[in-house]
mmCIF file with all atom_site columns, C-alpha atoms in Angstrom:
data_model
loop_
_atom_site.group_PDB
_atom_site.id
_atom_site.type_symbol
_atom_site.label_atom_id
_atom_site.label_alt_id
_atom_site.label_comp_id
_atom_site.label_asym_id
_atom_site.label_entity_id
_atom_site.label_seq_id
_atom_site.pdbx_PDB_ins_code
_atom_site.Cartn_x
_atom_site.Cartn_y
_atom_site.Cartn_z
_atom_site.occupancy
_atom_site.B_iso_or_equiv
_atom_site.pdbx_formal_charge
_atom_site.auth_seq_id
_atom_site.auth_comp_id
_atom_site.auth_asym_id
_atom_site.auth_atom_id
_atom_site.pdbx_PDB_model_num
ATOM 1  C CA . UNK A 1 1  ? -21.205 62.336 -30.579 1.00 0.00 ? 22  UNK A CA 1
ATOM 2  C CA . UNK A 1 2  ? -22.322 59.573 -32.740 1.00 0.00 ? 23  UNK A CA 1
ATOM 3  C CA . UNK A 1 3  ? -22.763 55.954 -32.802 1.00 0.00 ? 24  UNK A CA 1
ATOM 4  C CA . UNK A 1 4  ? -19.364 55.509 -34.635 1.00 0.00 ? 25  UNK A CA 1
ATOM 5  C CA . UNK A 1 5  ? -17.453 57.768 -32.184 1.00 0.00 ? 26  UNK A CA 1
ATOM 6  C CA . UNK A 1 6  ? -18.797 56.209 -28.906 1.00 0.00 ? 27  UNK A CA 1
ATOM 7  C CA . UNK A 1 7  ? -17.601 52.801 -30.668 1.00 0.00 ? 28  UNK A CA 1
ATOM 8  C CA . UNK A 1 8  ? -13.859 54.305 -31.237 1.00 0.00 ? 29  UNK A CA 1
ATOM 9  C CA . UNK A 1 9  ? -13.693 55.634 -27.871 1.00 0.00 ? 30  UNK A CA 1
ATOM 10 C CA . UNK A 1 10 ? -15.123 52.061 -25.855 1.00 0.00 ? 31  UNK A CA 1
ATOM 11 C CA . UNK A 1 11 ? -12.426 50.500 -28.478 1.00 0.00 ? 32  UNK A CA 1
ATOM 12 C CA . UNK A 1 12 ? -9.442  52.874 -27.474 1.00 0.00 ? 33  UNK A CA 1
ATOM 13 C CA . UNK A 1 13 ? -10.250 52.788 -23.404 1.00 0.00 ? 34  UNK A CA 1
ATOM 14 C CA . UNK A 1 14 ? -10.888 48.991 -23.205 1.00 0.00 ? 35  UNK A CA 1
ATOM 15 C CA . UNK A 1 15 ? -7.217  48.564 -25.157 1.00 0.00 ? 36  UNK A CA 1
ATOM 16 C CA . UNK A 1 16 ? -6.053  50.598 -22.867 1.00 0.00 ? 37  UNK A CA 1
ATOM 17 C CA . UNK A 1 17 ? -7.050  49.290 -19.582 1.00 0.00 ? 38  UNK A CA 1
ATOM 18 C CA . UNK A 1 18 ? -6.643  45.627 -21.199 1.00 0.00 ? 39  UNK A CA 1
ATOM 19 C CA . UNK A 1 19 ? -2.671  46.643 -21.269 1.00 0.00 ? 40  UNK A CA 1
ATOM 20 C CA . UNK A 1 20 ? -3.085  47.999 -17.364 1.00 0.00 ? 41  UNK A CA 1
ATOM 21 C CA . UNK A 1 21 ? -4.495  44.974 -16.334 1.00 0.00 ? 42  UNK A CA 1
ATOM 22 C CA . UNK A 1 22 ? -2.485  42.370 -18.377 1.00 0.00 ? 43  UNK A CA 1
ATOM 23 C CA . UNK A 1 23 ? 0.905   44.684 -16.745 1.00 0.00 ? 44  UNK A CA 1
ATOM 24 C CA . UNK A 1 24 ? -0.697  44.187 -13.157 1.00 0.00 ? 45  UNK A CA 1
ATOM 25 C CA . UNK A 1 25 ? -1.673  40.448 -13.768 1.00 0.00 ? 46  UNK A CA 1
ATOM 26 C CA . UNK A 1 26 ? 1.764   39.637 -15.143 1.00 0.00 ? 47  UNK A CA 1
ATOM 27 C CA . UNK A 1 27 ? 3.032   41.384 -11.803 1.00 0.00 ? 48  UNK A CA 1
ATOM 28 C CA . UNK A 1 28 ? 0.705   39.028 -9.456  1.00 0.00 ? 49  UNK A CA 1
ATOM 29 C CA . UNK A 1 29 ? 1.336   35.930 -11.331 1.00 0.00 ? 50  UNK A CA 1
ATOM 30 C CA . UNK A 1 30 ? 5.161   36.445 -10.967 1.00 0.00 ? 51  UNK A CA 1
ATOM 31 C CA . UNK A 1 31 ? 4.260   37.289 -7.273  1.00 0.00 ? 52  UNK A CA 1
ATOM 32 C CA . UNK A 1 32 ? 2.211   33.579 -6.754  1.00 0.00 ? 53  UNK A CA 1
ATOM 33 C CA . UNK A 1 33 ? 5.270   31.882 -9.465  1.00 0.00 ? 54  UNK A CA 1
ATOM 34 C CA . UNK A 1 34 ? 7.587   33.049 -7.174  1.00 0.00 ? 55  UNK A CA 1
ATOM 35 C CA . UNK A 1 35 ? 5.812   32.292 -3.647  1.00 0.00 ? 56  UNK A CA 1
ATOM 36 C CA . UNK A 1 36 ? 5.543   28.202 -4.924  1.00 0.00 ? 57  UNK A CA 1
ATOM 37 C CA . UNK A 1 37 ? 8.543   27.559 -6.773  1.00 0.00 ? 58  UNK A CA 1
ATOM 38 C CA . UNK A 1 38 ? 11.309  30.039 -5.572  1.00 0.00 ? 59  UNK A CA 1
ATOM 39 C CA . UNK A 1 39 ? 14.170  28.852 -6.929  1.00 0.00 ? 60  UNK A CA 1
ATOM 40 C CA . UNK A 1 40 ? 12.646  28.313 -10.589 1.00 0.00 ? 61  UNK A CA 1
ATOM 41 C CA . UNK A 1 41 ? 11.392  31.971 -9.906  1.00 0.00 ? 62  UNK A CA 1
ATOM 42 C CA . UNK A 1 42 ? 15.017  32.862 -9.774  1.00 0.00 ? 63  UNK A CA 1
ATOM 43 C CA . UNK A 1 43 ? 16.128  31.385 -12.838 1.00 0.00 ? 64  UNK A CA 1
ATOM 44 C CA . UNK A 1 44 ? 13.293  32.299 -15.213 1.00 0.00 ? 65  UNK A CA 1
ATOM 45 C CA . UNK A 1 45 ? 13.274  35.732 -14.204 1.00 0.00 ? 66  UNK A CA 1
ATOM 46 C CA . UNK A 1 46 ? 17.124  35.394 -14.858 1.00 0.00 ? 67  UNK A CA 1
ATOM 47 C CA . UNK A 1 47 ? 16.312  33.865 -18.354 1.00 0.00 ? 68  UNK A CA 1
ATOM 48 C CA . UNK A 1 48 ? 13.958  37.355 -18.886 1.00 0.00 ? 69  UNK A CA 1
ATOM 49 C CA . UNK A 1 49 ? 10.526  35.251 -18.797 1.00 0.00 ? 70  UNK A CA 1
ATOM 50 C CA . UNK A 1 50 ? 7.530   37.485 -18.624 1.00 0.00 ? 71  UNK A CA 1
ATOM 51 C CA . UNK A 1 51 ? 5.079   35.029 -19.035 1.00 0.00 ? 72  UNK A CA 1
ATOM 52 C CA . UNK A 1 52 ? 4.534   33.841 -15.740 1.00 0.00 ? 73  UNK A CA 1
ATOM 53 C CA . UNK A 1 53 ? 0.910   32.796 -15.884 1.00 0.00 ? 74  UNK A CA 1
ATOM 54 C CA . UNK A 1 54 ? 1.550   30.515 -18.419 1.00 0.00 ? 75  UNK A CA 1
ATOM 55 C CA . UNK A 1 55 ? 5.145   29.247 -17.023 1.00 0.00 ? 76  UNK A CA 1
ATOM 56 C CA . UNK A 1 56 ? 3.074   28.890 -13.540 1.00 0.00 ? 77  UNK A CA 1
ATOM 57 C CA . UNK A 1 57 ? 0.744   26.298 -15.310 1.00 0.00 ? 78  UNK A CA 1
ATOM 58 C CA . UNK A 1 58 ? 3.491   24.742 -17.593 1.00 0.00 ? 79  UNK A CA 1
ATOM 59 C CA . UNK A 1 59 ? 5.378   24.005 -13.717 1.00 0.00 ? 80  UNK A CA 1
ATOM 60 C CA . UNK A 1 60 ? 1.733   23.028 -11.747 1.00 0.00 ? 81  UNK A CA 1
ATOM 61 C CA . UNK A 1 61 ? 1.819   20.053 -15.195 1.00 0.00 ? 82  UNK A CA 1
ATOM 62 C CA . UNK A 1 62 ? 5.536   19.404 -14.705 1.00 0.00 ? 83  UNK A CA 1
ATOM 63 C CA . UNK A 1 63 ? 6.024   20.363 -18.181 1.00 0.00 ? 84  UNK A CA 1
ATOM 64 C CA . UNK A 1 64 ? 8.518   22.878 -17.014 1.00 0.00 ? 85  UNK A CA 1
ATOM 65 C CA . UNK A 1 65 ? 12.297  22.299 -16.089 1.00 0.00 ? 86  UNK A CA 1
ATOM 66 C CA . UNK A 1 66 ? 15.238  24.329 -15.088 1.00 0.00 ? 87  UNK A CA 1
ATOM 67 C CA . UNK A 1 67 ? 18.937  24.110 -14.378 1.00 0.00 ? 88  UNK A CA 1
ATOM 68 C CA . UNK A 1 68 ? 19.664  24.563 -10.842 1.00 0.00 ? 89  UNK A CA 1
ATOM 69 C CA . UNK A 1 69 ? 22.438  24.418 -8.903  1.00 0.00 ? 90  UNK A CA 1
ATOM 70 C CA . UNK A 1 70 ? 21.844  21.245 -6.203  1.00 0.00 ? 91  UNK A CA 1
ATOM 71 C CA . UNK A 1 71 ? 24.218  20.780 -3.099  1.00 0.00 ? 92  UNK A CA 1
ATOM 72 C CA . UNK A 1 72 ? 25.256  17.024 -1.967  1.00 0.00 ? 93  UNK A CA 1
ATOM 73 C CA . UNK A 1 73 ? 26.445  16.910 1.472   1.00 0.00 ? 94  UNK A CA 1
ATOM 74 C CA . UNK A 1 74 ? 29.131  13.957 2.902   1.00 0.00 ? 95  UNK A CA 1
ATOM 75 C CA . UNK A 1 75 ? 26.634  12.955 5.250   1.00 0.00 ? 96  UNK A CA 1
ATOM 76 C CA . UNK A 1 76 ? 30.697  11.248 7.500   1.00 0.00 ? 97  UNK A CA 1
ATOM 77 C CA . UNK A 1 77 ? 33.316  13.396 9.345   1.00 0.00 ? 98  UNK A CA 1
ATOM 78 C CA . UNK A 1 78 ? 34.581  16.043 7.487   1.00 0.00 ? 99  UNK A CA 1
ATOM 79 C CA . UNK A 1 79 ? 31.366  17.323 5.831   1.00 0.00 ? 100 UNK A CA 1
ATOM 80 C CA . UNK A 1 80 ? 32.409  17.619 2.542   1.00 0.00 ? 101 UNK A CA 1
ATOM 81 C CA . UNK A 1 81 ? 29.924  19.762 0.258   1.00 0.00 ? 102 UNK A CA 1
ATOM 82 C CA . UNK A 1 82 ? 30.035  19.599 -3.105  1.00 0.00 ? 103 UNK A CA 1
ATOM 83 C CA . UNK A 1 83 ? 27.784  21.777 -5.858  1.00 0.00 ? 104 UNK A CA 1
ATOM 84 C CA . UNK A 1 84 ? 26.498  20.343 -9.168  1.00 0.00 ? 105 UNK A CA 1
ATOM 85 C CA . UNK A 1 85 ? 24.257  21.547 -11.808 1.00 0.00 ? 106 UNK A CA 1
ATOM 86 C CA . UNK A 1 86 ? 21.254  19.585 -12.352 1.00 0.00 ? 107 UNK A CA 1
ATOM 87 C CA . UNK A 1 87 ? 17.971  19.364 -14.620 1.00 0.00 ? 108 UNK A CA 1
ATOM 88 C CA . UNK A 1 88 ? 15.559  19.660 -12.010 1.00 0.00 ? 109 UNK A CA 1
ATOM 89 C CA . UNK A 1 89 ? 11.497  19.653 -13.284 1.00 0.00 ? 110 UNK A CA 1
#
């Protein structure tokens, strides 16, 4: 083949492995997202994030907040629980 040709094919196989890689990485950055910050985990993937690497840092800067649900507990006799929605970052 020529020049050109070899330059087409490199162009064609590193897209294509740069879309297998970027699918695996998105995979192991949900994995580590997940591992730290469960419950945010929970309600991004809920929310349909697939950006994980960059929610991970946006979360490591506190730049990052989500509405969770938060449990109080009557800390007296009768143990009351109650469940509230909260901002938590």
């Amino acid at each position: 083949g020529t020049p050109r040709d070899f330059v087409r094919f490199g162009a064609v196989a590193s897209c294509s492995i740069a879309r297998q890689v970027d699918f695996v990485a998105r995979d192991v950055w949900r994995g580590l997202y997940a591992r730290r910050w469960g419950a945010f985990a929970d309600c991004l993937r809920f929310q349909g994030c697939e950006e994980w690497r960059r929610l991970y840092r946006e979360t490591l800067l506190g730049r990052l907040e989500c509405t969770l649900e938060v449990f109080d507990r009557e800390k007296k006799l009768g143990f009351a629980m109650a469940a509230m929605a909260a901002r938590v970052q």
